[in-house]
PDB file of C-alpha atoms in Angstrom:
ATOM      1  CA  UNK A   1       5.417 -16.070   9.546  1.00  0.00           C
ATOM      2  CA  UNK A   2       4.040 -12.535   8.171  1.00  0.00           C
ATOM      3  CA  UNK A   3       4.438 -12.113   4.531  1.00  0.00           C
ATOM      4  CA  UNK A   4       6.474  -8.584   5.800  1.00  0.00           C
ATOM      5  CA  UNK A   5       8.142 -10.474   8.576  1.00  0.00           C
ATOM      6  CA  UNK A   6      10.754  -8.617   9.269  1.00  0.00           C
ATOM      7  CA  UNK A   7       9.880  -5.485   7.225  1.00  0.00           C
ATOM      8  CA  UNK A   8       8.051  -2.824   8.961  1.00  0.00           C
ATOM      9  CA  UNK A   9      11.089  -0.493  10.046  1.00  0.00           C
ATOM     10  CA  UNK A  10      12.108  -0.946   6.332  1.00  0.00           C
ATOM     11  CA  UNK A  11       8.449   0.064   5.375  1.00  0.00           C
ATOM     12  CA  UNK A  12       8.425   2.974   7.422  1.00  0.00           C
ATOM     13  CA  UNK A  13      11.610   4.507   6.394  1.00  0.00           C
ATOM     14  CA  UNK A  14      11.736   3.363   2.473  1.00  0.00           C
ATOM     15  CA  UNK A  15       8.293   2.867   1.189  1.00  0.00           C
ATOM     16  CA  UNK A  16       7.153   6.576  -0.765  1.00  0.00           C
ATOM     17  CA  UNK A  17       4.738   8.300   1.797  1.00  0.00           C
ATOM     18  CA  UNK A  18       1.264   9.508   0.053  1.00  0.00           C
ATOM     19  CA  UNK A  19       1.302  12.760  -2.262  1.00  0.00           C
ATOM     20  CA  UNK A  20      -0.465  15.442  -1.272  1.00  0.00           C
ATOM     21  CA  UNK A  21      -2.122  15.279  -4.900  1.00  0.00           C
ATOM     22  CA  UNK A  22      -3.461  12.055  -3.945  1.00  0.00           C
ATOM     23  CA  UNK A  23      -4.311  12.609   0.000  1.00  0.00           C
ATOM     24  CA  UNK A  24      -6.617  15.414  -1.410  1.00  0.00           C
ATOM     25  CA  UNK A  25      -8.250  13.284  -4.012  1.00  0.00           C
ATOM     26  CA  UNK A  26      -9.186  11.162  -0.831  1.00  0.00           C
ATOM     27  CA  UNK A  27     -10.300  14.021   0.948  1.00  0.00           C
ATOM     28  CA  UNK A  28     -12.545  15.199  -2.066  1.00  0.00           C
ATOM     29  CA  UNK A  29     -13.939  11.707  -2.472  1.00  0.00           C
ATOM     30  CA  UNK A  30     -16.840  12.159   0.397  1.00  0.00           C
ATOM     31  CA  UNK A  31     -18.720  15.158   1.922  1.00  0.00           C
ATOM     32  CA  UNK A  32     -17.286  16.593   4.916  1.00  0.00           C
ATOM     33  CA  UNK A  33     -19.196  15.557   8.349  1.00  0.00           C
ATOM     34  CA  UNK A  34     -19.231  15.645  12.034  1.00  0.00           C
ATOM     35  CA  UNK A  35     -17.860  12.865  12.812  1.00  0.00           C
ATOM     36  CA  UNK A  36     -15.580  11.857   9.730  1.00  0.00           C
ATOM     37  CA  UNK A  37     -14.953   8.443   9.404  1.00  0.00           C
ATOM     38  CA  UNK A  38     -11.915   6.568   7.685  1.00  0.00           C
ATOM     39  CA  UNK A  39     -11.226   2.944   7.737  1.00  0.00           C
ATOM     40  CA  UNK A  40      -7.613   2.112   6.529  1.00  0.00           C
ATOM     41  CA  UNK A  41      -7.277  -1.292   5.561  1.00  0.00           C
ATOM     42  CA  UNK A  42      -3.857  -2.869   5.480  1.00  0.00           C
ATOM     43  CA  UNK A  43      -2.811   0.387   6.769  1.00  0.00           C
ATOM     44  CA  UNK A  44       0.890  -1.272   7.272  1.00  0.00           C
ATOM     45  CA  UNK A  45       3.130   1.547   9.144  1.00  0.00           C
ATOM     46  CA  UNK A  46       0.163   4.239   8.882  1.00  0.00           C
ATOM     47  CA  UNK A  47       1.355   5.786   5.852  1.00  0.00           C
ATOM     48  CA  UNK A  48      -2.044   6.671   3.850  1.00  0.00           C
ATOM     49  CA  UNK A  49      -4.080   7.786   7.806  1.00  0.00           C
ATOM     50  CA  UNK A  50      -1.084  10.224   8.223  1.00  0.00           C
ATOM     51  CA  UNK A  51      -1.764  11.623   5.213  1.00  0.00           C
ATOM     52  CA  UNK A  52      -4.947  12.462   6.105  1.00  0.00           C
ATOM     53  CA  UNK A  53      -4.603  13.387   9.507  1.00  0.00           C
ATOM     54  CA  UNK A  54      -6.815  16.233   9.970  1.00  0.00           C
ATOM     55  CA  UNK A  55      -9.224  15.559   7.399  1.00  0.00           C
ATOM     56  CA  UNK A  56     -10.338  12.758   9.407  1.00  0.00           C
ATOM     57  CA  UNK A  57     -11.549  13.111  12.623  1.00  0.00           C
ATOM     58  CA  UNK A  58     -12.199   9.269  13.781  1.00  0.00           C
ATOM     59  CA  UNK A  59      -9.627   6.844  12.009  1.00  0.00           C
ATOM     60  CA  UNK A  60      -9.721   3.087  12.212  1.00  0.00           C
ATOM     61  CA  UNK A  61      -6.489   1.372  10.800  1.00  0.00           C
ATOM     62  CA  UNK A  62      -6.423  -2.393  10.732  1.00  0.00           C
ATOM     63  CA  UNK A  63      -3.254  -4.797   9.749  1.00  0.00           C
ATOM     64  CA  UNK A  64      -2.649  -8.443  10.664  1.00  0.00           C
ATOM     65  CA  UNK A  65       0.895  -7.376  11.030  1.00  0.00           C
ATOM     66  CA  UNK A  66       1.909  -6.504  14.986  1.00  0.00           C
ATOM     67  CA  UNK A  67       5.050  -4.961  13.916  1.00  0.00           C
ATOM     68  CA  UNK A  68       3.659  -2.885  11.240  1.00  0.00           C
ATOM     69  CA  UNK A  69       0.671  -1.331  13.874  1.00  0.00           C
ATOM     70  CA  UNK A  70       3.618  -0.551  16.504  1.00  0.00           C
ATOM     71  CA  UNK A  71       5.089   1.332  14.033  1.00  0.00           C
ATOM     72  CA  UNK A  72       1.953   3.315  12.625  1.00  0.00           C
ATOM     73  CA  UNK A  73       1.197   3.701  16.742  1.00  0.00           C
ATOM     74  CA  UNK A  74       4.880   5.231  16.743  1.00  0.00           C
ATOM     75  CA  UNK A  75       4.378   7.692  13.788  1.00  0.00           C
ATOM     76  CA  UNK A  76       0.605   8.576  13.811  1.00  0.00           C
ATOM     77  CA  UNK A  77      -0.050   8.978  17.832  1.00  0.00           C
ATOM     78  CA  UNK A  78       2.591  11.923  18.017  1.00  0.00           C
ATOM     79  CA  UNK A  79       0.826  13.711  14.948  1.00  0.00           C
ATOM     80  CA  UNK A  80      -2.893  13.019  15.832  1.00  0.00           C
ATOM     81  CA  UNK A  81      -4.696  16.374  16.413  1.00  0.00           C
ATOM     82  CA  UNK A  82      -6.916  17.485  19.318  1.00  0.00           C
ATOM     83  CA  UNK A  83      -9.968  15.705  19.287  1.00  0.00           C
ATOM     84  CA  UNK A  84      -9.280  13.041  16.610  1.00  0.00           C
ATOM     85  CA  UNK A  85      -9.440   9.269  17.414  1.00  0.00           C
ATOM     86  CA  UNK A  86      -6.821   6.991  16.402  1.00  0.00           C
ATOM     87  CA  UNK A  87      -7.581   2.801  16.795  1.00  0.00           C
ATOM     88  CA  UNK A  88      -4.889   0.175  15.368  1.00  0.00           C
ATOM     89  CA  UNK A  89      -5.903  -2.958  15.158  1.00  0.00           C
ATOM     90  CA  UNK A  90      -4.546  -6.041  14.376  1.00  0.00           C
ATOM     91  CA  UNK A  91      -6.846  -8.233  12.248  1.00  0.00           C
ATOM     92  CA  UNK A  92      -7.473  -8.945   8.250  1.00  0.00           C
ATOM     93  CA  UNK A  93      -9.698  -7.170   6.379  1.00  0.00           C
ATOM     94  CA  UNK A  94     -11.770 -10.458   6.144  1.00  0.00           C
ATOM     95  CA  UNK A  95     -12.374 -10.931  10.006  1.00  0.00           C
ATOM     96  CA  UNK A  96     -12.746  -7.364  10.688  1.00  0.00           C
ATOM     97  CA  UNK A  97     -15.497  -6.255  12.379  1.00  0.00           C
ATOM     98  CA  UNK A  98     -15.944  -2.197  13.481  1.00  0.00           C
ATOM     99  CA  UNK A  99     -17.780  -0.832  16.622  1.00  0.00           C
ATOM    100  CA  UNK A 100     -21.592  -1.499  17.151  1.00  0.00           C
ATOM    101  CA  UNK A 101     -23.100   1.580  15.321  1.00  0.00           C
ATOM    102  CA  UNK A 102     -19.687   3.008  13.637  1.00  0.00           C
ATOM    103  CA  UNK A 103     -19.542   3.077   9.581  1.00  0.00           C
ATOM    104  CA  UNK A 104     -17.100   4.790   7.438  1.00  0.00           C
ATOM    105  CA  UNK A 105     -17.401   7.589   5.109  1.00  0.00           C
ATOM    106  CA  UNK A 106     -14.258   6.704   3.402  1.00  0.00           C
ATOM    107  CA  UNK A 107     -12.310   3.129   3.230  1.00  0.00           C
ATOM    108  CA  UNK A 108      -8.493   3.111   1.959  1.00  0.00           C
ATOM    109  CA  UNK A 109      -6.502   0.213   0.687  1.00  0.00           C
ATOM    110  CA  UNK A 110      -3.718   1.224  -0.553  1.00  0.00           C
ATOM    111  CA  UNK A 111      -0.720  -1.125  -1.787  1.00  0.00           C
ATOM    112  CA  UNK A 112      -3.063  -3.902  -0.312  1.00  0.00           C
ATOM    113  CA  UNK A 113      -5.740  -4.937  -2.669  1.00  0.00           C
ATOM    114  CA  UNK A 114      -3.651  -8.219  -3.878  1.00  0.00           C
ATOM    115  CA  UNK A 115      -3.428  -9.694  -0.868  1.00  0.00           C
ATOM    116  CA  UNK A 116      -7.336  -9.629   0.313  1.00  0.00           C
ATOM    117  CA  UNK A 117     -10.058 -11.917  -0.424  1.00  0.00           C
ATOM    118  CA  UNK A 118     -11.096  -9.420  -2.919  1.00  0.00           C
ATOM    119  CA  UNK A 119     -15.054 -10.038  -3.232  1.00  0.00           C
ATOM    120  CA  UNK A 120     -15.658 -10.782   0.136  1.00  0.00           C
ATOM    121  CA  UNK A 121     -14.292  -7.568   1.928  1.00  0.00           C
ATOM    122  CA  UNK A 122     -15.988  -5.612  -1.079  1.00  0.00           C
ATOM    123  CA  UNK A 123     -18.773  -7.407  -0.009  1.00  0.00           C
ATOM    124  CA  UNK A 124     -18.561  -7.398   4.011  1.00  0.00           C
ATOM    125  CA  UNK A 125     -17.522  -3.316   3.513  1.00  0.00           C
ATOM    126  CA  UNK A 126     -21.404  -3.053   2.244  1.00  0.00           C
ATOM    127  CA  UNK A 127     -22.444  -3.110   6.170  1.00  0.00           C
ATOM    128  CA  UNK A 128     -19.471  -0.814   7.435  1.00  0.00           C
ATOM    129  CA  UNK A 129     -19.580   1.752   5.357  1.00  0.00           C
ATOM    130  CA  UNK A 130     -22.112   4.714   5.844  1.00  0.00           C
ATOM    131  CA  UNK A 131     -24.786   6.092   3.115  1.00  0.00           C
ATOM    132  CA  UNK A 132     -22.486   8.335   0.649  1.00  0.00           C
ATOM    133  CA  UNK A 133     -19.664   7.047   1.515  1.00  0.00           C
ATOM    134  CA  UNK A 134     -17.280   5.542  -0.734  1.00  0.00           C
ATOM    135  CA  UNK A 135     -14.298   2.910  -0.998  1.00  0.00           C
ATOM    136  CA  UNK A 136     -10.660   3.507  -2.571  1.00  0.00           C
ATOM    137  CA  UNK A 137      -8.862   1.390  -3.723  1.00  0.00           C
ATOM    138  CA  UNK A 138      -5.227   2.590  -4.575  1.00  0.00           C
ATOM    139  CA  UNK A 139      -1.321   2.163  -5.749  1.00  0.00           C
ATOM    140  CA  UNK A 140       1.925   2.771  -7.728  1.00  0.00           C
ATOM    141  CA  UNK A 141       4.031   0.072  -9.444  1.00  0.00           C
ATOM    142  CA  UNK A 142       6.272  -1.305  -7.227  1.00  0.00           C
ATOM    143  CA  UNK A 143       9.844  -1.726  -8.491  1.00  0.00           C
ATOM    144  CA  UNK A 144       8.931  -5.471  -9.571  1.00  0.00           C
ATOM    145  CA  UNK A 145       7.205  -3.443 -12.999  1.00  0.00           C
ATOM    146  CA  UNK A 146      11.018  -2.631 -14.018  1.00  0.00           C
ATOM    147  CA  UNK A 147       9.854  -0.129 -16.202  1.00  0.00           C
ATOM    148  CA  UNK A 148      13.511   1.857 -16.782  1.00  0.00           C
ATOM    149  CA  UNK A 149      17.259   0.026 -17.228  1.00  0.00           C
ATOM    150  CA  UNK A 150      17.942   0.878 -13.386  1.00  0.00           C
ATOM    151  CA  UNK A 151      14.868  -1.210 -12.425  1.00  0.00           C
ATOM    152  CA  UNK A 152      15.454  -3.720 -14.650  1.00  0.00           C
ATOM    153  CA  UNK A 153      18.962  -3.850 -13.338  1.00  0.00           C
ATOM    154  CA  UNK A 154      17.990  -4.410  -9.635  1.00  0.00           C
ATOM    155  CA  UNK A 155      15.033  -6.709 -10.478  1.00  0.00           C
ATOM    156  CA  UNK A 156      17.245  -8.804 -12.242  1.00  0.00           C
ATOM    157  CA  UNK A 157      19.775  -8.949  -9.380  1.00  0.00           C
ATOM    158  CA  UNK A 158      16.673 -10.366  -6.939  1.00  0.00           C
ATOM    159  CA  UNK A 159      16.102 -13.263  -9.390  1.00  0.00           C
ATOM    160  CA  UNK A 160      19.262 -13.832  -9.422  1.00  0.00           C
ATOM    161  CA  UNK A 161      19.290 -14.301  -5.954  1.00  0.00           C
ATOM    162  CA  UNK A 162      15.890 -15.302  -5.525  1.00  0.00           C
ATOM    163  CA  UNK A 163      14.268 -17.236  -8.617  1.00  0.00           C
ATOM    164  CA  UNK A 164      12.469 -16.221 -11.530  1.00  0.00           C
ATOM    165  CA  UNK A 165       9.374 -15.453 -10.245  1.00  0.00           C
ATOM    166  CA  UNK A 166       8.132 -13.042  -7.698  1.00  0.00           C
ATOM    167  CA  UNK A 167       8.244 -13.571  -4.287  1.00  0.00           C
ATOM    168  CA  UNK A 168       5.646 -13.307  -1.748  1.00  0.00           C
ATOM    169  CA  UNK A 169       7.310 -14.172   1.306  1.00  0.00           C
ATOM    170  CA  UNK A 170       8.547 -17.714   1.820  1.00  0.00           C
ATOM    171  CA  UNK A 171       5.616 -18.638  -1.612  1.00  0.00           C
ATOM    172  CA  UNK A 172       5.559 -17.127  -5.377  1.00  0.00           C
ATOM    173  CA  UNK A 173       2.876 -14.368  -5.670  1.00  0.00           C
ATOM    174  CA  UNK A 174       0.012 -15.466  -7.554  1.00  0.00           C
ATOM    175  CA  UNK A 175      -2.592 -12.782  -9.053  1.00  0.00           C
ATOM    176  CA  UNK A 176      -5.129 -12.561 -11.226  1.00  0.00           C
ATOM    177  CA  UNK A 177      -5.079 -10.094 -13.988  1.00  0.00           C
ATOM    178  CA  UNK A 178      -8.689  -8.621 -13.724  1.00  0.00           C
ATOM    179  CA  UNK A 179      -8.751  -4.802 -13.366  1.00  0.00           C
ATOM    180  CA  UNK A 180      -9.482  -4.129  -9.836  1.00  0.00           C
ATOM    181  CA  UNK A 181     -12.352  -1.553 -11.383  1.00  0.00           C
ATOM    182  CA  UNK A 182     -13.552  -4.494 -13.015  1.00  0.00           C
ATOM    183  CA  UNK A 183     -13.929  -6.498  -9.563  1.00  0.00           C
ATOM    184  CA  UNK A 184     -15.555  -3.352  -8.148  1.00  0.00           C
ATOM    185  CA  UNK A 185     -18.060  -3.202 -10.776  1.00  0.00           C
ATOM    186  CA  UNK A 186     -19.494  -6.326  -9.252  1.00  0.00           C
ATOM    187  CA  UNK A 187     -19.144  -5.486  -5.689  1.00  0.00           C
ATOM    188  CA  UNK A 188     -21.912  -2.856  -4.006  1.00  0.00           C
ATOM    189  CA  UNK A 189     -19.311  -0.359  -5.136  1.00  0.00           C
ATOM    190  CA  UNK A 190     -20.158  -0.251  -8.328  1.00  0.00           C
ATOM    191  CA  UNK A 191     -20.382   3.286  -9.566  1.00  0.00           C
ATOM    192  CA  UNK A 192     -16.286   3.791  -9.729  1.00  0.00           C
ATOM    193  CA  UNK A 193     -14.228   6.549 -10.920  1.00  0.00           C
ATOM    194  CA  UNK A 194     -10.554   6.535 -11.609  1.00  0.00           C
ATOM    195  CA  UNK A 195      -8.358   9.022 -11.101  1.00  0.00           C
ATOM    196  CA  UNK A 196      -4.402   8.777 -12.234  1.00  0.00           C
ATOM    197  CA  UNK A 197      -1.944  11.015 -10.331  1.00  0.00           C
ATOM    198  CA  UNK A 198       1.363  11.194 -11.844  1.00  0.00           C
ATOM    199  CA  UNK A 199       4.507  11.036  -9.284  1.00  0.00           C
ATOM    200  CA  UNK A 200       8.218  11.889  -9.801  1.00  0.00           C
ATOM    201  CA  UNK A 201      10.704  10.576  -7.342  1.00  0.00           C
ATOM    202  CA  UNK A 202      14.524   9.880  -7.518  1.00  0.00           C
ATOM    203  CA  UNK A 203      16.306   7.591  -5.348  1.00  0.00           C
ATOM    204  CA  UNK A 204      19.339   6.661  -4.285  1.00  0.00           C
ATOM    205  CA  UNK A 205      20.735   3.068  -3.772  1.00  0.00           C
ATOM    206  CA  UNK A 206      20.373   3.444   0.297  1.00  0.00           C
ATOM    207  CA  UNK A 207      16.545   4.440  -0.620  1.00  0.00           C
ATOM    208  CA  UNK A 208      16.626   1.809  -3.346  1.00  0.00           C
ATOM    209  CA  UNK A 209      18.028  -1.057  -0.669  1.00  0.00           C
ATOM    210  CA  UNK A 210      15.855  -0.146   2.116  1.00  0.00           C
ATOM    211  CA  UNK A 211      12.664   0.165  -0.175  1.00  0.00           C
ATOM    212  CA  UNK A 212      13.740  -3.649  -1.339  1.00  0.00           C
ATOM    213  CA  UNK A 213      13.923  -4.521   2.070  1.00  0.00           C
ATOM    214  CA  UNK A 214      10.367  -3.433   2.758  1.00  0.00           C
ATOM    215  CA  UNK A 215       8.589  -6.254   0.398  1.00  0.00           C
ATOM    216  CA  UNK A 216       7.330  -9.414   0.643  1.00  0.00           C
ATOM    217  CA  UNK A 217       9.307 -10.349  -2.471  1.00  0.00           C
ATOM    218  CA  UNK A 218      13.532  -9.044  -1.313  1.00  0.00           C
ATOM    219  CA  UNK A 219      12.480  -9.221   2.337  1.00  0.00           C
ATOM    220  CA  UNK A 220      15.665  -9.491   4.407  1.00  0.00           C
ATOM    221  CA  UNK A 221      14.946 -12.893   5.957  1.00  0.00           C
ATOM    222  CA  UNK A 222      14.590 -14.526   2.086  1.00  0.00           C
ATOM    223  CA  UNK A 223      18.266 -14.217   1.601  1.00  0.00           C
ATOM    224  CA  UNK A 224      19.058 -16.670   4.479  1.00  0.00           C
ATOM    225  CA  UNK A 225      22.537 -15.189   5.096  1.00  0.00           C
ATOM    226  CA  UNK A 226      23.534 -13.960   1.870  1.00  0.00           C
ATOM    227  CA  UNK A 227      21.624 -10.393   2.962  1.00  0.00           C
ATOM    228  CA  UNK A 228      25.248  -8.735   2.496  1.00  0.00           C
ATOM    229  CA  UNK A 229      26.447 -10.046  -1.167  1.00  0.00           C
ATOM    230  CA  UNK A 230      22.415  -9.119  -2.294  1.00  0.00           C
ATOM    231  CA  UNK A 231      23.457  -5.301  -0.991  1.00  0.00           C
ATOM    232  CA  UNK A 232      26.769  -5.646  -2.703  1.00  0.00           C
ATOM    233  CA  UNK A 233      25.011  -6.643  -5.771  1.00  0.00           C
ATOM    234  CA  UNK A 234      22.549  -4.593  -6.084  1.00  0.00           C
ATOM    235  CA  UNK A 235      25.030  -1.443  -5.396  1.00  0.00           C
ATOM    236  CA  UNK A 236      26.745  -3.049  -8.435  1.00  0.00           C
ATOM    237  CA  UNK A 237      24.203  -3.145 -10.783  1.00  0.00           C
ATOM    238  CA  UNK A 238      23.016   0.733 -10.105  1.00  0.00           C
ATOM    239  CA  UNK A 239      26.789   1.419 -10.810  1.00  0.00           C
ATOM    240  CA  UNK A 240      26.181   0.944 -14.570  1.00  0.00           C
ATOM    241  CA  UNK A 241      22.877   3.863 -14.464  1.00  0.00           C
ATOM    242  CA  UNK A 242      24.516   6.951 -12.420  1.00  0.00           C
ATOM    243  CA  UNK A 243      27.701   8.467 -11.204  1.00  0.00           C
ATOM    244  CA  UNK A 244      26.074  10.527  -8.787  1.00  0.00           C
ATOM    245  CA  UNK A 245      23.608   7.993  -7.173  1.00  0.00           C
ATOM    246  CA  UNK A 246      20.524   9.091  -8.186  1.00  0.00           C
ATOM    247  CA  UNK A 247      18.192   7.030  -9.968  1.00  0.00           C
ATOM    248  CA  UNK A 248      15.042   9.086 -11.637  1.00  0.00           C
ATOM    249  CA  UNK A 249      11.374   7.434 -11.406  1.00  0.00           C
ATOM    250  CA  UNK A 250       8.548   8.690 -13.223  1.00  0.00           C
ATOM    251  CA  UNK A 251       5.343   6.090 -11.273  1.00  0.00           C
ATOM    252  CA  UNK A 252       1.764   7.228 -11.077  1.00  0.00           C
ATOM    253  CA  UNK A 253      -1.051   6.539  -8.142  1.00  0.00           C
ATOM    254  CA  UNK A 254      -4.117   5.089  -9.678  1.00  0.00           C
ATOM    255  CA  UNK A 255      -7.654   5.967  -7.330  1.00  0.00           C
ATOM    256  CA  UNK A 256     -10.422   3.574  -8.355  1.00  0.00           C
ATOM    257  CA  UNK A 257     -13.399   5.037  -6.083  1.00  0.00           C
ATOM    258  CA  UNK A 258     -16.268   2.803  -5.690  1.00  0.00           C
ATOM    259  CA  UNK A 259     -19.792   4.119  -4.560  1.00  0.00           C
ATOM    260  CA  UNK A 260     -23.252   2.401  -4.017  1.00  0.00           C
ATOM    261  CA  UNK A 261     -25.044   2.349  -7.390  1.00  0.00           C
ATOM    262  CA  UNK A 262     -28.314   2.765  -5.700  1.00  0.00           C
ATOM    263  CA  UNK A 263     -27.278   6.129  -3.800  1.00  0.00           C
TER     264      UNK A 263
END
């Protein structure tokens, strides 16, 4: 079973789409050519290649998750301008291999860096992307940081549900604590940049449920039956932060960039 088993029409509804700030530090991250090339790398529901739809002329998106692809093919193919390419494919970064001949100017992994083989695809990415092109690797905190009393709340309503430590599916997530720049440093990407871009959102506790419901760690099969008294719960706990249900965030994106030292 996927680690988002059961997610994706969560994902595509709930998870925070890409800023514009942050699709146009992408954009600005390699020289424009004819064709532009972007490989999107756990590209889940196609949120990071529809933000750059149209700065991109010839997008590969890859995801070992066939419910995720069918709903990037649902949201992307509608939106895809004249002469632009589009391929979703459904393999991990580690097995993937592009076209004979086709290298990209830009690679995105957004939200996805924790879950790879880290040095390897850094590695294997060496041969599939083109001369002055780059690698991104990119995120904000996920609700699991609790960073403000509402979070806190609804984090501790998940443990209390689901255990002390973070979920990953039907396992605990396990991670290292090296800066990704850090792991970049040693890859062929080793010239890397970051770039913080500060985000404001405010939710509400449907936005708040259905964004839980899009993780590996408060996925909806996890509660085994008990999906309704989580809800209930949770709608509880966000009781005590606002009479109006609406639940400020201040997050950030952080854009680590990783070019070839030798270019």
């Amino acid at each position: 079973m996927s680690l988002f088993s059961g997610t994706a029409d969560y994902y595509r509804q709930y998870r925070p789409g890409i800023p514009e700030e942050v699709a146009s530090v992408l954009d600005q991250a390699v020289a424009p050519t004819e064709p532009r090339r972007l490989l999107d790398i756990g590209t889940g529901t196609g949120l990071v290649a529809e933000a750059l739809l149209g700065r991109f002329d010839d997008i590969i998106a890859i995801d070992n998750d066939p419910d995720m692809l069918k709903g990037a093919e649902a949201a992307l193919r509608p939106q895809l301008p004249d002469g632009a390419s589009l391929s979703l494919i459904e393999s991990t970064a580690e097995n993937f291999r592009p076209p004979v001949g086709w290298r990209a100017d830009l690679v995105t992994i957004c939200r996805a860096f924790h879950w790879l083989d880290q040095a390897t695809v850094l590695a294997r990415l060496d041969d599939q992307v083109a001369p002055g092109g780059a690698v991104a690797i990119l995120g904000d905190n996920s609700f699991w940081a609790a960073d403000s009393p509402w979070k806190q709340s609804v984090r501790a309503v998940v443990q209390s549900f689901l255990g002390e430590e973070r979920r990953a599916g039907d396992s605990t997530f396990k991670h290292h604590d090296r800066p990704y720049s850090e792991i970049m440093e040693e890859s062929p990407f080793n010239r890397v940049e970051e770039i913080r871009v500060p985000v404001h959102r405010t939710w509400s506790t449907d936005s708040i449920l259905g964004y839980l419901y899009s993780t590996s760690f408060a996925a909806p099969h996890l509660f085994v039956g008990r999906l309704g008294e989580f809800g209930a719960a949770v709608e509880s706990a966000l009781a005590q932060h606002s009479t109006e249900d609406a639940f400020p965030e201040d997050n950030e994106f952080l854009i680590r960039i990783g070019r070839r030292g030798t270019e």
